[in-house]
Coordinates of C-alpha atoms and ligand atoms in Angstrom, one line a residue:
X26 CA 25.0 22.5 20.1
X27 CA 22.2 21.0 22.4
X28 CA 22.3 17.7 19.8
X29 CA 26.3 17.5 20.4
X30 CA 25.6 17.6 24.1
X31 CA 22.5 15.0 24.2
X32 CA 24.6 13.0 21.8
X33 CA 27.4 13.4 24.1
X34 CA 25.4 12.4 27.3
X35 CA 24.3 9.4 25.7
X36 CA 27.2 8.3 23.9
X37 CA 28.3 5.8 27.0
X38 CA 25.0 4.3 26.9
X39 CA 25.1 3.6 23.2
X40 CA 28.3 1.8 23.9
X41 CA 27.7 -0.4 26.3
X42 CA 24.4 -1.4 24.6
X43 CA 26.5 -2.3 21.8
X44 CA 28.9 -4.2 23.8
X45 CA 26.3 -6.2 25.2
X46 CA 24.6 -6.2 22.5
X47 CA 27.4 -7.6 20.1
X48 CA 28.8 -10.1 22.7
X49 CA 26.0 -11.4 24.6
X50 CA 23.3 -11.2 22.0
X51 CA 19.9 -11.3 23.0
X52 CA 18.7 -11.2 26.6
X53 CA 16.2 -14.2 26.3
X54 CA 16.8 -17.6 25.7
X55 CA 18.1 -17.5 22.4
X56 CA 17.6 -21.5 21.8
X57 CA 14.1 -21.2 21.3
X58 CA 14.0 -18.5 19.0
X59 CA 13.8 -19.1 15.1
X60 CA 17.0 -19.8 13.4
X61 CA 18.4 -17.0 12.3
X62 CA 22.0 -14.9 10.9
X63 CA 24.4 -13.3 13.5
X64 CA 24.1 -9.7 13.5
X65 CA 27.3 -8.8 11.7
X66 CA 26.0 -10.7 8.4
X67 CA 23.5 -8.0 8.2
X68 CA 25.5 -5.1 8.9
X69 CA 28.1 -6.4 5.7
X70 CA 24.9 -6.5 3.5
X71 CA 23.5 -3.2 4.7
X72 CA 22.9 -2.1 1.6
X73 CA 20.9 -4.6 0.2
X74 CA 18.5 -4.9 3.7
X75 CA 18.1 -0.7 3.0
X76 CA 17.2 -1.0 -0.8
X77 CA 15.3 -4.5 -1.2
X78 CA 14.7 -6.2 2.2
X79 CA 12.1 -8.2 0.6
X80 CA 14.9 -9.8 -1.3
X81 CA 17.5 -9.4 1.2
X82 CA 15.3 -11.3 3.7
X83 CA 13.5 -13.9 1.3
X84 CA 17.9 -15.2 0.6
X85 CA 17.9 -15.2 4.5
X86 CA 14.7 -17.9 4.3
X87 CA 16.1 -19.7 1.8
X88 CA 19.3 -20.3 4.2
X89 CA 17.2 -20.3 7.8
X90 CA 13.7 -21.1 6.5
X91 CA 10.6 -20.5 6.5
X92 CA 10.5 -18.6 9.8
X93 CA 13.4 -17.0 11.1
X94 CA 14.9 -14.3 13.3
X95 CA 16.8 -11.5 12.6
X96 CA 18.3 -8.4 14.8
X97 CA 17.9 -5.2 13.4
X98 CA 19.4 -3.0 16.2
X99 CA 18.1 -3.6 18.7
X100 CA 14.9 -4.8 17.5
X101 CA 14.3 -8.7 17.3
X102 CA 12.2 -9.1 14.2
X103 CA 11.1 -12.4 13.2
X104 CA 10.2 -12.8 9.3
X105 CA 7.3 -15.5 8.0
X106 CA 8.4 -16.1 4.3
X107 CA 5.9 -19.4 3.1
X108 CA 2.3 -20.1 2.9
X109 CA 1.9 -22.0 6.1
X110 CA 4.1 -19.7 8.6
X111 CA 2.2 -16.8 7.3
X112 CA -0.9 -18.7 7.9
X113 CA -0.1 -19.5 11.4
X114 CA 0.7 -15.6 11.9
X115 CA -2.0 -13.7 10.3
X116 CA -4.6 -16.4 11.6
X117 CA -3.2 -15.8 15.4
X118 CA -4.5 -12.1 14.9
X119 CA -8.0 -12.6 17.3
X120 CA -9.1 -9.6 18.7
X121 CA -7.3 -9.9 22.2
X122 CA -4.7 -10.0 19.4
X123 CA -1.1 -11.4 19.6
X124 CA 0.4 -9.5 16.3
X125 CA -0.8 -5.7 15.9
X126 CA 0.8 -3.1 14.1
X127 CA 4.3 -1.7 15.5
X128 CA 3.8 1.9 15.5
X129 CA 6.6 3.2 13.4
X130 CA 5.9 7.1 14.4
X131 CA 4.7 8.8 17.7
X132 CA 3.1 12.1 17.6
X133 CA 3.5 13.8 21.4
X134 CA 0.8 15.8 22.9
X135 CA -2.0 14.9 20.1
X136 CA -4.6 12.9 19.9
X137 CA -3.7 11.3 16.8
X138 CA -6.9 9.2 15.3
X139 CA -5.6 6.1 13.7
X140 CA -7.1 2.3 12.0
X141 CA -3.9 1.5 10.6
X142 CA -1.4 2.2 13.2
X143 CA -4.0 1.2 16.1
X144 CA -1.9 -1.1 18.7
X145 CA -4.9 -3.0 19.0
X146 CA -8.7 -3.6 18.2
X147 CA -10.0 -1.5 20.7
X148 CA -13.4 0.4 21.0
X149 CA -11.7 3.1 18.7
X150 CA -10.3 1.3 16.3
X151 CA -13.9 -0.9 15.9
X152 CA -16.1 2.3 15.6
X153 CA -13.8 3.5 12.9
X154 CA -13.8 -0.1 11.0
X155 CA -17.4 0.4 11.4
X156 CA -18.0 3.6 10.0
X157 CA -15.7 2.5 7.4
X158 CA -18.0 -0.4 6.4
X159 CA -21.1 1.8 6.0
X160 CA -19.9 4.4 3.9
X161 CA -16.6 3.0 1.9
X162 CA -16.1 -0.7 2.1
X163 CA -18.8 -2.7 2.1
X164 CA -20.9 -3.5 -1.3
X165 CA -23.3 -1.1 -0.5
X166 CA -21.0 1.4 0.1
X167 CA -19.3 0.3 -3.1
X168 CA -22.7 0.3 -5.0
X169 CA -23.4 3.2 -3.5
X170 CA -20.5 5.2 -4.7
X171 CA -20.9 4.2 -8.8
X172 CA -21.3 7.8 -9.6
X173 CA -18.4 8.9 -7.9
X174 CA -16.1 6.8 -9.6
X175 CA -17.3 7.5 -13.3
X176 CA -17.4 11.2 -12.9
X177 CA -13.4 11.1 -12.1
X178 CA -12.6 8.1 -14.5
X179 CA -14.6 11.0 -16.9
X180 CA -13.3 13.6 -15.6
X181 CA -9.6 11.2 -17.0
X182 CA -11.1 10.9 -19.8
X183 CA -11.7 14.4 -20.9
X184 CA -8.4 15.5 -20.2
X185 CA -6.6 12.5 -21.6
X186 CA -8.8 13.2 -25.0
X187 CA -7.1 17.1 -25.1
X188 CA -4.1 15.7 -25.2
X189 CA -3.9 13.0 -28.1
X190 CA -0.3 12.4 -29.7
X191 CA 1.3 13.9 -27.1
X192 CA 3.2 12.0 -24.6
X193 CA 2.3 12.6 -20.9
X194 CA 3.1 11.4 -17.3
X195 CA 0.0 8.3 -17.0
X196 CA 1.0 7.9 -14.0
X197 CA 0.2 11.4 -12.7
X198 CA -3.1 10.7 -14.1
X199 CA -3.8 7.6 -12.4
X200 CA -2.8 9.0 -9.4
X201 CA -5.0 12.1 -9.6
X202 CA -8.2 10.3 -10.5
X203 CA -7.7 7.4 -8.0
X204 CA -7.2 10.3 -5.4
X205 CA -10.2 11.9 -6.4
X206 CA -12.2 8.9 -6.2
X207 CA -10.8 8.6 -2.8
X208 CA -11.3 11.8 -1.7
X209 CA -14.5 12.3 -2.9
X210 CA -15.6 8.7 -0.7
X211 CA -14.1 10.4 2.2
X212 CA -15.3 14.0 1.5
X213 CA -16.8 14.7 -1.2
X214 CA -14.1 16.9 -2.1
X215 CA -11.5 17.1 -4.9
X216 CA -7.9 17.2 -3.6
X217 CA -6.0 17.4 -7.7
X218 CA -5.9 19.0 -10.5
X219 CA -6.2 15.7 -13.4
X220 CA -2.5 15.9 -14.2
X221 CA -1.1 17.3 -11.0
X222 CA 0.3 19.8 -12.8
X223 CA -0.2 22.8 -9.9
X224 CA 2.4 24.1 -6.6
X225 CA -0.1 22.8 -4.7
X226 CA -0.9 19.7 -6.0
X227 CA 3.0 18.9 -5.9
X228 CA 3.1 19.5 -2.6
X229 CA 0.3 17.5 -1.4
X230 CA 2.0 14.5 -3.4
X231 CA 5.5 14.7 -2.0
X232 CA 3.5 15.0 1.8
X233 CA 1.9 11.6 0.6
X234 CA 4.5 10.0 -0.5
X235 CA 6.5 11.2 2.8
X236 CA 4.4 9.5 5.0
X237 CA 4.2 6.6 2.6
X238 CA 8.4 6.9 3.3
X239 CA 8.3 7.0 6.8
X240 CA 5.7 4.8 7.7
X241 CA 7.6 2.0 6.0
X242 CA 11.4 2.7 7.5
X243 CA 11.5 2.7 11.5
X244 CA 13.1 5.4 13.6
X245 CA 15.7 5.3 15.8
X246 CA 13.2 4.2 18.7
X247 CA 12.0 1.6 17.1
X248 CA 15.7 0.1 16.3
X249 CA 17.0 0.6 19.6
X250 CA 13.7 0.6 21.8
X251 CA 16.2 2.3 25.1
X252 CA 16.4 5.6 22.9
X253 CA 12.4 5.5 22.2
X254 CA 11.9 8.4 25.0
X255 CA 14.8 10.9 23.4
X256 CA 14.4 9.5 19.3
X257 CA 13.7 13.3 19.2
X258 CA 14.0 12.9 15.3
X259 CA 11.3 11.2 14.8
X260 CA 9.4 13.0 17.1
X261 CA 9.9 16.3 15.6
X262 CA 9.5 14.6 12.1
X263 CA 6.4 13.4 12.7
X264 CA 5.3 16.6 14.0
X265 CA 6.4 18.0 10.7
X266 CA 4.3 16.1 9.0
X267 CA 1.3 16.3 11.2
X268 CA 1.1 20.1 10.7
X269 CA 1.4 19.8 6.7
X270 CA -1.3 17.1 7.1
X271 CA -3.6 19.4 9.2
X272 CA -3.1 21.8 6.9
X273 CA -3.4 20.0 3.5
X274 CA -7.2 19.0 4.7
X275 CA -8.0 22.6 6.6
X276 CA -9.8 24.2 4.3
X277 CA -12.0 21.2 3.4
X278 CA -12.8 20.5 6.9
X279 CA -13.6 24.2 7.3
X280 CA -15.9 24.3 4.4
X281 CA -17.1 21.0 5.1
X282 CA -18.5 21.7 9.2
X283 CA -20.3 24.6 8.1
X284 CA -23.1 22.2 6.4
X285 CA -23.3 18.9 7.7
X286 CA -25.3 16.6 6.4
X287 CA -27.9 14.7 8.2
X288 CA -29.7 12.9 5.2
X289 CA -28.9 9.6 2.8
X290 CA -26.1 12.0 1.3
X291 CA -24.2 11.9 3.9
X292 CA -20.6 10.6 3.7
X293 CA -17.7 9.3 5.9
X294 CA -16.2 13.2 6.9
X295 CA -20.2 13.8 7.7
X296 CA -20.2 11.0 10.0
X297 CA -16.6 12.2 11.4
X298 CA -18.0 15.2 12.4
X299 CA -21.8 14.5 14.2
X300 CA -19.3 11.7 16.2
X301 CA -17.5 14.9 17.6
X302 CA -14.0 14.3 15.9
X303 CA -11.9 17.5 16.2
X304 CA -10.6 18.9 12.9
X305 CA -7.2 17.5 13.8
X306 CA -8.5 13.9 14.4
X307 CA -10.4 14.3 11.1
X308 CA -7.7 15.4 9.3
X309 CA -5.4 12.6 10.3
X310 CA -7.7 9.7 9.9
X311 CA -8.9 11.4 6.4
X312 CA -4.9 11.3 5.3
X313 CA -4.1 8.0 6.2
X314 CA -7.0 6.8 4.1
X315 CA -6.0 8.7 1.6
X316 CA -2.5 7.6 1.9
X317 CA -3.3 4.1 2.2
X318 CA -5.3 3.9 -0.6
X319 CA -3.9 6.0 -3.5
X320 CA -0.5 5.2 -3.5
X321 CA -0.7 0.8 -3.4
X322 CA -3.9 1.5 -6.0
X323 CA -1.8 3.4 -7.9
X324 CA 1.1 1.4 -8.2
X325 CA -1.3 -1.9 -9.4
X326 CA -3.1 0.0 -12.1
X327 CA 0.5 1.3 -13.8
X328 CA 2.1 -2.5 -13.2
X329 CA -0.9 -3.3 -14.8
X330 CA -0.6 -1.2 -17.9
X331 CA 2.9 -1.4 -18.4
X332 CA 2.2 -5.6 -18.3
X333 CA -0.4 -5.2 -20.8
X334 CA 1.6 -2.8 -23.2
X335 CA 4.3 -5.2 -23.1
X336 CA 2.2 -8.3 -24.0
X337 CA -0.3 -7.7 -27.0
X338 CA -1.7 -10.6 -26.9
X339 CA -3.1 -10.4 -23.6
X340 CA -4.7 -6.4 -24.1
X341 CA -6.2 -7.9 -26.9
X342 CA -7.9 -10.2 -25.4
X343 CA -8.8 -7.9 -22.2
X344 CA -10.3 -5.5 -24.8
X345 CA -12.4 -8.3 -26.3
X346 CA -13.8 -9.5 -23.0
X347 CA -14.9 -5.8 -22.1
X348 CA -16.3 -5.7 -26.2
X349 CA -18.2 -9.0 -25.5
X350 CA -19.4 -9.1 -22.2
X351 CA -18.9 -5.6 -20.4
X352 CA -20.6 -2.7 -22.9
X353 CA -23.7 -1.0 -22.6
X354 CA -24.5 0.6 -26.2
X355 CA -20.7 1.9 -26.4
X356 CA -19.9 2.6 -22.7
X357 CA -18.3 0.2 -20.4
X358 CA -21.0 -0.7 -17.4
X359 CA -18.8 -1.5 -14.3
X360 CA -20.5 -4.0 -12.5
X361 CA -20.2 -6.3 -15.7
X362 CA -16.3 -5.9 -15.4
X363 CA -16.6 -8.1 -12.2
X364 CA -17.8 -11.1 -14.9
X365 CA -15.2 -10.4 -16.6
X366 CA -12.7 -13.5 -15.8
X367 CA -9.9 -13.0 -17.4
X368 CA -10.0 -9.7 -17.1
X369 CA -10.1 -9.8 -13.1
X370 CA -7.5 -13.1 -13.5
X371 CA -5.2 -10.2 -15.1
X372 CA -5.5 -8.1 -12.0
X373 CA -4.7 -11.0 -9.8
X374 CA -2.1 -11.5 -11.2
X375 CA -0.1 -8.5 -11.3
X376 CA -0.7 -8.0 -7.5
X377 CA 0.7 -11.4 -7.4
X378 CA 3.8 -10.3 -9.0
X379 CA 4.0 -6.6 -7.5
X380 CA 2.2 -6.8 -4.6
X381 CA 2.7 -3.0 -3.3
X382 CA 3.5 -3.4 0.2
X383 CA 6.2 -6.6 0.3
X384 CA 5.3 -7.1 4.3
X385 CA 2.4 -5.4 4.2
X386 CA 2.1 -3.2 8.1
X387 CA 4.6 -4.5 10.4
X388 CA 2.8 -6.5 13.1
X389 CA 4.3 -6.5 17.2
X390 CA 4.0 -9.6 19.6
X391 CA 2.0 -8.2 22.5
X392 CA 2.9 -11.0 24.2
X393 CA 5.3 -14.1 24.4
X394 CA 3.9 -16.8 22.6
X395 CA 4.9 -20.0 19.8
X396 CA 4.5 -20.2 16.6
X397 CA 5.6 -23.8 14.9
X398 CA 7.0 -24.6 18.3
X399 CA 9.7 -21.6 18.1
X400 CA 9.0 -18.8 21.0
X401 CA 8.1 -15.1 20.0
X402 CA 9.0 -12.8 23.1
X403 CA 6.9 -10.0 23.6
X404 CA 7.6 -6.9 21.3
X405 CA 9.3 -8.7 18.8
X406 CA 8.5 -7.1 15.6
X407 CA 6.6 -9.5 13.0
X408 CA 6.6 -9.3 9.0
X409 CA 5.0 -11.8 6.7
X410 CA 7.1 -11.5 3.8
X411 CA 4.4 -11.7 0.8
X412 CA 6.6 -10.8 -2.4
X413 CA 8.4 -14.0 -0.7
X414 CA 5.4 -16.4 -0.5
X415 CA 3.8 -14.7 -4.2
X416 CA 7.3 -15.9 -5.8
X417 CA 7.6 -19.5 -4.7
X418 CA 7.9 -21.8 -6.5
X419 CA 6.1 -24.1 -4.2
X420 CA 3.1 -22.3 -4.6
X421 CA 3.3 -21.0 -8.1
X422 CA 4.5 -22.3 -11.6
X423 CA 7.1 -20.5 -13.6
X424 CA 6.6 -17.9 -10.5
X425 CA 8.3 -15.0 -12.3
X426 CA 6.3 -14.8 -15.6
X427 CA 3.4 -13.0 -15.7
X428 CA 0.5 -15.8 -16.9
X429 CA -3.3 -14.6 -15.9
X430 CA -4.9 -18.0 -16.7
X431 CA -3.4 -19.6 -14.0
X432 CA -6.3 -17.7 -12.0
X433 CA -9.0 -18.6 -14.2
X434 CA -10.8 -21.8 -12.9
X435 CA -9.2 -21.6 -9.6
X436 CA -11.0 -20.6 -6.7
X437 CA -7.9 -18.0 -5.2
X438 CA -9.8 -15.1 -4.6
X439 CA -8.5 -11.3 -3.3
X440 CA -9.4 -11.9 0.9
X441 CA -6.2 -13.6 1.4
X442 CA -8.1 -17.5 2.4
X443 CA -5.4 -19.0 0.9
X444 CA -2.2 -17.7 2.2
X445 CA -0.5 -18.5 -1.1
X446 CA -1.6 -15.3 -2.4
X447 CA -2.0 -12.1 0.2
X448 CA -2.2 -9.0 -1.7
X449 CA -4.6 -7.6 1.1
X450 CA -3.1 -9.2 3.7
X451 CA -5.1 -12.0 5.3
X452 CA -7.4 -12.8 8.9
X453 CA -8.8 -9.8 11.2
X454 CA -6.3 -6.3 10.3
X455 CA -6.4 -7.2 6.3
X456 CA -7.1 -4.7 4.4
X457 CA -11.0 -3.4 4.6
X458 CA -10.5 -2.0 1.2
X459 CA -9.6 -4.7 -1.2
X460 CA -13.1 -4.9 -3.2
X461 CA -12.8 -0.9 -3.4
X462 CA -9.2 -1.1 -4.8
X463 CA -9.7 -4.0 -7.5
X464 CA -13.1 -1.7 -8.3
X465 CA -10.9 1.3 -9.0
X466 CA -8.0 -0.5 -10.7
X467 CA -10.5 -2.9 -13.3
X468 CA -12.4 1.3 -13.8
X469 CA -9.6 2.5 -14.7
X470 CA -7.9 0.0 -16.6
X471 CA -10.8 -0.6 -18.3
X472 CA -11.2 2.8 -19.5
X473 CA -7.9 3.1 -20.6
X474 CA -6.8 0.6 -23.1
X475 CA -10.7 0.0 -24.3
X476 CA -10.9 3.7 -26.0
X477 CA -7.3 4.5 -26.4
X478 CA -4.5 2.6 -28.3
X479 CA -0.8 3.5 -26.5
X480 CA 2.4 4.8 -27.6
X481 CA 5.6 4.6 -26.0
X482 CA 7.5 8.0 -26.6
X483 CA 10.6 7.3 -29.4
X484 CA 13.2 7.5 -26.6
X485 CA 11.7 4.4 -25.1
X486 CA 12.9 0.9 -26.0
X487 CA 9.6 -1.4 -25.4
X488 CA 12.4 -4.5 -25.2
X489 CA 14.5 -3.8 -21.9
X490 CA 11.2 -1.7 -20.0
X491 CA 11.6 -3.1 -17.3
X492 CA 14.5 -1.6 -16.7
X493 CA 14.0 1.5 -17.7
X494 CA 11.6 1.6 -15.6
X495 CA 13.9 1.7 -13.1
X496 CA 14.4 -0.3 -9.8
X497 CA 11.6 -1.3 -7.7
X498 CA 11.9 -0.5 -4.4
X499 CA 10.0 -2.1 -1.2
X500 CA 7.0 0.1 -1.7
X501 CA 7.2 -0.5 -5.1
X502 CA 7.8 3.3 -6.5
X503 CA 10.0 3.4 -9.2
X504 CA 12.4 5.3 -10.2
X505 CA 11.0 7.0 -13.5
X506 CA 7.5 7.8 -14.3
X507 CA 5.4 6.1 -17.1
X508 CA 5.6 8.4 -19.7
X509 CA 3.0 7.4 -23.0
X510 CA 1.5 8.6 -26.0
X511 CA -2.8 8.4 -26.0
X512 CA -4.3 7.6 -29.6
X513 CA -8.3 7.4 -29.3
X514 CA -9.2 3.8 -31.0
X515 CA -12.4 4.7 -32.5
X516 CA -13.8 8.7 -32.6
X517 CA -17.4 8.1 -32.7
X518 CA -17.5 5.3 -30.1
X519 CA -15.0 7.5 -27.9
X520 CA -17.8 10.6 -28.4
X521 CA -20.4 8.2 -27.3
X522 CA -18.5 6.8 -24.0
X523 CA -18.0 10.4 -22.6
Ligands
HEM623 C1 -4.2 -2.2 -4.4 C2 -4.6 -1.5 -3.4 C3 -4.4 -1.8 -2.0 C4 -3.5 -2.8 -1.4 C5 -2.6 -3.8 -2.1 C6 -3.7 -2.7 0.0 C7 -3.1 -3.6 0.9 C8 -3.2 -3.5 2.3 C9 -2.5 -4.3 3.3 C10 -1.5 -5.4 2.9 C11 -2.8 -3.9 4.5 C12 -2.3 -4.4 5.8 C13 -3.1 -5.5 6.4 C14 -2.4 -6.2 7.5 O1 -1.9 -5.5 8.4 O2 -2.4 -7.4 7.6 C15 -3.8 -2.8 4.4 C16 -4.4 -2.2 5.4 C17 -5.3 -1.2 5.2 N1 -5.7 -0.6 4.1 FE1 -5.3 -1.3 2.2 N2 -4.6 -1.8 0.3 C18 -5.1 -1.2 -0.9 C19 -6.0 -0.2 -1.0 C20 -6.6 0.4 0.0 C21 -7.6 1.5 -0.1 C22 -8.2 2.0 -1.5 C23 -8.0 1.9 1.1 C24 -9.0 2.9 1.6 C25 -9.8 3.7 0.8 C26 -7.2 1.1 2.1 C27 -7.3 1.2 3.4 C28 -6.6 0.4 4.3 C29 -6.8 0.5 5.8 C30 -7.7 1.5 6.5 C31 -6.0 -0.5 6.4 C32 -5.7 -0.8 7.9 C33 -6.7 -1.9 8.3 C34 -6.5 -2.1 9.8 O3 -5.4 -2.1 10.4 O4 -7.5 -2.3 10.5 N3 -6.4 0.2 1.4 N4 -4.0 -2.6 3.0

């Protein structure tokens, strides 16, 4: 009842917003904006701009170019879909900052502890990058944390051994141990069983994956920026979430602040805590790394194997570079995987062809400015459309196939110097994580088609995969899980690995 009489309150607004909105366009001057579709060409392809944007809005470059502008509501967004418009974005990003993350959900009356949705590089936002660097990003940190990721990589492995010849859900797998590996950087804490298989676990996954969701489709504030104040939606579902995140990480925290560690052990929640972080800042900081990392790492390690199942030829030669260059005795060292070149070429690559966030985080204009002599007002909403810029054919041969030595002897590396190939984004908000990421994805990886040949289950035709696989969507999740058949390679070298 109170909805129907909000709605109704606001329903002559709404009108006359569209009116004005439909007739007159855009309050500014609309001449100097990027080039870009009336408003009523989106609505007929609604469908396709809910489903695949990345597509939707990469056929809208191809017709506007490189840098165009689009209105989605009432939100001007402006969309950079080549090398050199992305480059003149992402390299605008100083820290006074023009282009900074759109927050895409509010949480009222908290005190909400955020790196990825900060509005800008403030103090905040620098101490948390900082603490970051000492205890997950940097090579030390990364050197630091070896153990950590071959006990859950082992921890795979066991389980993964107890169930030879059956078929099972890899993809739960990866996702558990990547997790783990996470969580354990964060907390030294466990947050899954290996193959998810418990009430809990479930629950925890569907809460990332929510959040995932939602931080990737806006609200009704941030389509119609009048209705921000009552978009009490997506107020109350971020609240939602905020309390299931709370809780997911309560007991943890609990445990945790009753024996804080002062010494060399001490890890990223540790530091948290002496900085006097309440439980709830803790908690929400904790999830969003989480959430940032597992899902994207995820994604890249099962593109990854279902690329490699599908083309012998290049597992083969994966598994001979690990043979020849990355064993100790029978167990693969990690730091040799890094020398690894076609190996790492491999994982380039299929970032390059399923990056696993399209635009990346959706950057704001904090003020008016140019870019290639076109003016950006303040607000507008910016996205660099990667999958776009990894896919052209200006930049890339045969763009569609999936060919690893076109990485080897090239000097394109993962930080994004080249603006041709962005998987982490590029310039001062790319992602911190990217050297922690490919070191999880080559562990992994490496682990898993070095000791154990793969089986698709019968009902699976190898030949049309891809779409069995389902659609892919903007964040990449598909539609059906990865579902194969472990077969250890060798027994007595598999004995000696574990
Ligand atoms: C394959 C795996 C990953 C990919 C493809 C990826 C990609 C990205 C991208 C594109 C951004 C946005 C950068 C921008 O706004 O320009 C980002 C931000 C971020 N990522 Fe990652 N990421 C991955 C793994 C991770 C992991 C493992 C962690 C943490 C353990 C992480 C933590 C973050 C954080 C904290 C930010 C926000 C940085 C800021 O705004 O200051 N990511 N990531």
């Amino acid at each position: 009842m109170m909805m129907l009489i909000i709605f109704m309150v606001f329903l002559p607004f709404l009108f006359i917003y569209i009116l004005k909105y439909f007739s007159f366009g855009v309050s500014h001057d609309q001449s100097q904006l990027p080039p870009g579709p009336y408003p009523w060409k989106i609505l007929r392809n609604i469908s396709l701009f809910k489903n695949s944007p990345h597509i939707a809005f990469n056929n809208l470059a191809k017709i506007y170019g490189p840098l165009f502008s689009i209105r989605i509501g009432g939100q001007l967004v402006v969309v950079a879909s080549s090398q050199t418009t992305a480059k003149e974005i992402l390299k605008n990003r100083t820290t006074s900052g023009r282009f900074l993350p759109s927050l895409y959900y509010s949480i009222p009356g908290t005190t909400h502890l955020s790196v990825v949705t900060a509005k800008e590089c403030d103090d905040m936002w620098k101490s948390l990058r900082t603490i970051g660097q000492s205890y997950i990003f940097s090579s030390k940190a990364i050197e630091a944390n070896t153990l950590i990721r071959k006990n859950k990589v082992m921890d795979m492995m066991n389980y993964l051994r107890t169930k030879e010849g059956e078929s099972l859900n890899i993809e739960n797998v990866i996702f558990a141990t990547i997790s783990n590996i996470v969580a354990n950087i964060l907390a030294s804490r466990n947050l899954f069983s290996v193959n998810l298989d418990g009430i809990a676990d479930r629950k925890l996954v569907a809460l990332i994956h929510e959040i995932v969701g939602k931080s990737s489709s806006p609200g009704l504030g941030d389509l119609f920026p009048i209705f921000e104040r009552i978009d009490f939606w997506s107020k109350r579902s971020a609240m939602d979430m905020y309390r299931l995140i709370k809780f997911a990480w309560g007991d943890i925290i609990k445990e945790r602040r009753a024996s804080i560690r002062h010494d060399s052990e001490q890890d990223f929640f540790d530091v948290l805590a002496q900085n006097a972080y309440s439980d709830d800042q803790i908690a929400s900081l904790l999830m969003e790394f989480l959430t940032a990392g597992t899902h994207t790492t995820t994604m890249t390690t099962v593109m990854l194997m279902i690329k490699l199942m599908k083309n012998q030829e290049i597992l083969f030669r994966v598994r001979d570079e690990i043979s020849n260059q990355a064993l100790d005795g029978n167990s693969i060292n990690e730091s040799r995987l890094s020398e690894c070149q076609y190996f790492q070429a491999c994982i380039k690559e299929i970032l390059r062809l399923h990056i696993p966030g399209a635009f990346g985080v959706p950057h704001r204009a904090i003020e008016t400015c140019k870019v290639n002599n076109y003016t950006i007002p303040k607000d507008t909403i910016i996205l660099v459309n990667f999958w776009a810029i990894h896919l052209d054919p200006n930049n890339w041969e045969d763009p569609e196939s999936f060919k690893p030595e076109r990485f080897l002897g090239s000097n394109i590396d993962f930080m994004g110097a080249h603006f041709q190939f962005l998987p982490f984004s590029a310039g001062q908000r790319m992602c911190p994580a990217a050297n922690v990421a490919v070191k999880n994805v080559q562990l992994i990886v490496a682990y898993l088609v070095y000791y154990f040949d793969w089986n698709f289950p019968d009902d699976v035709n190898q030949s049309n995969l891809d779409e069995i696989m389902g659609k892919l969507k903007t964040t990449f999740e598909k539609e059906n899980p990865l579902c194969l058949i472990p077969k250890i390679r060798e027994q007595h070298i598999f004995e000696q690995c574990i």
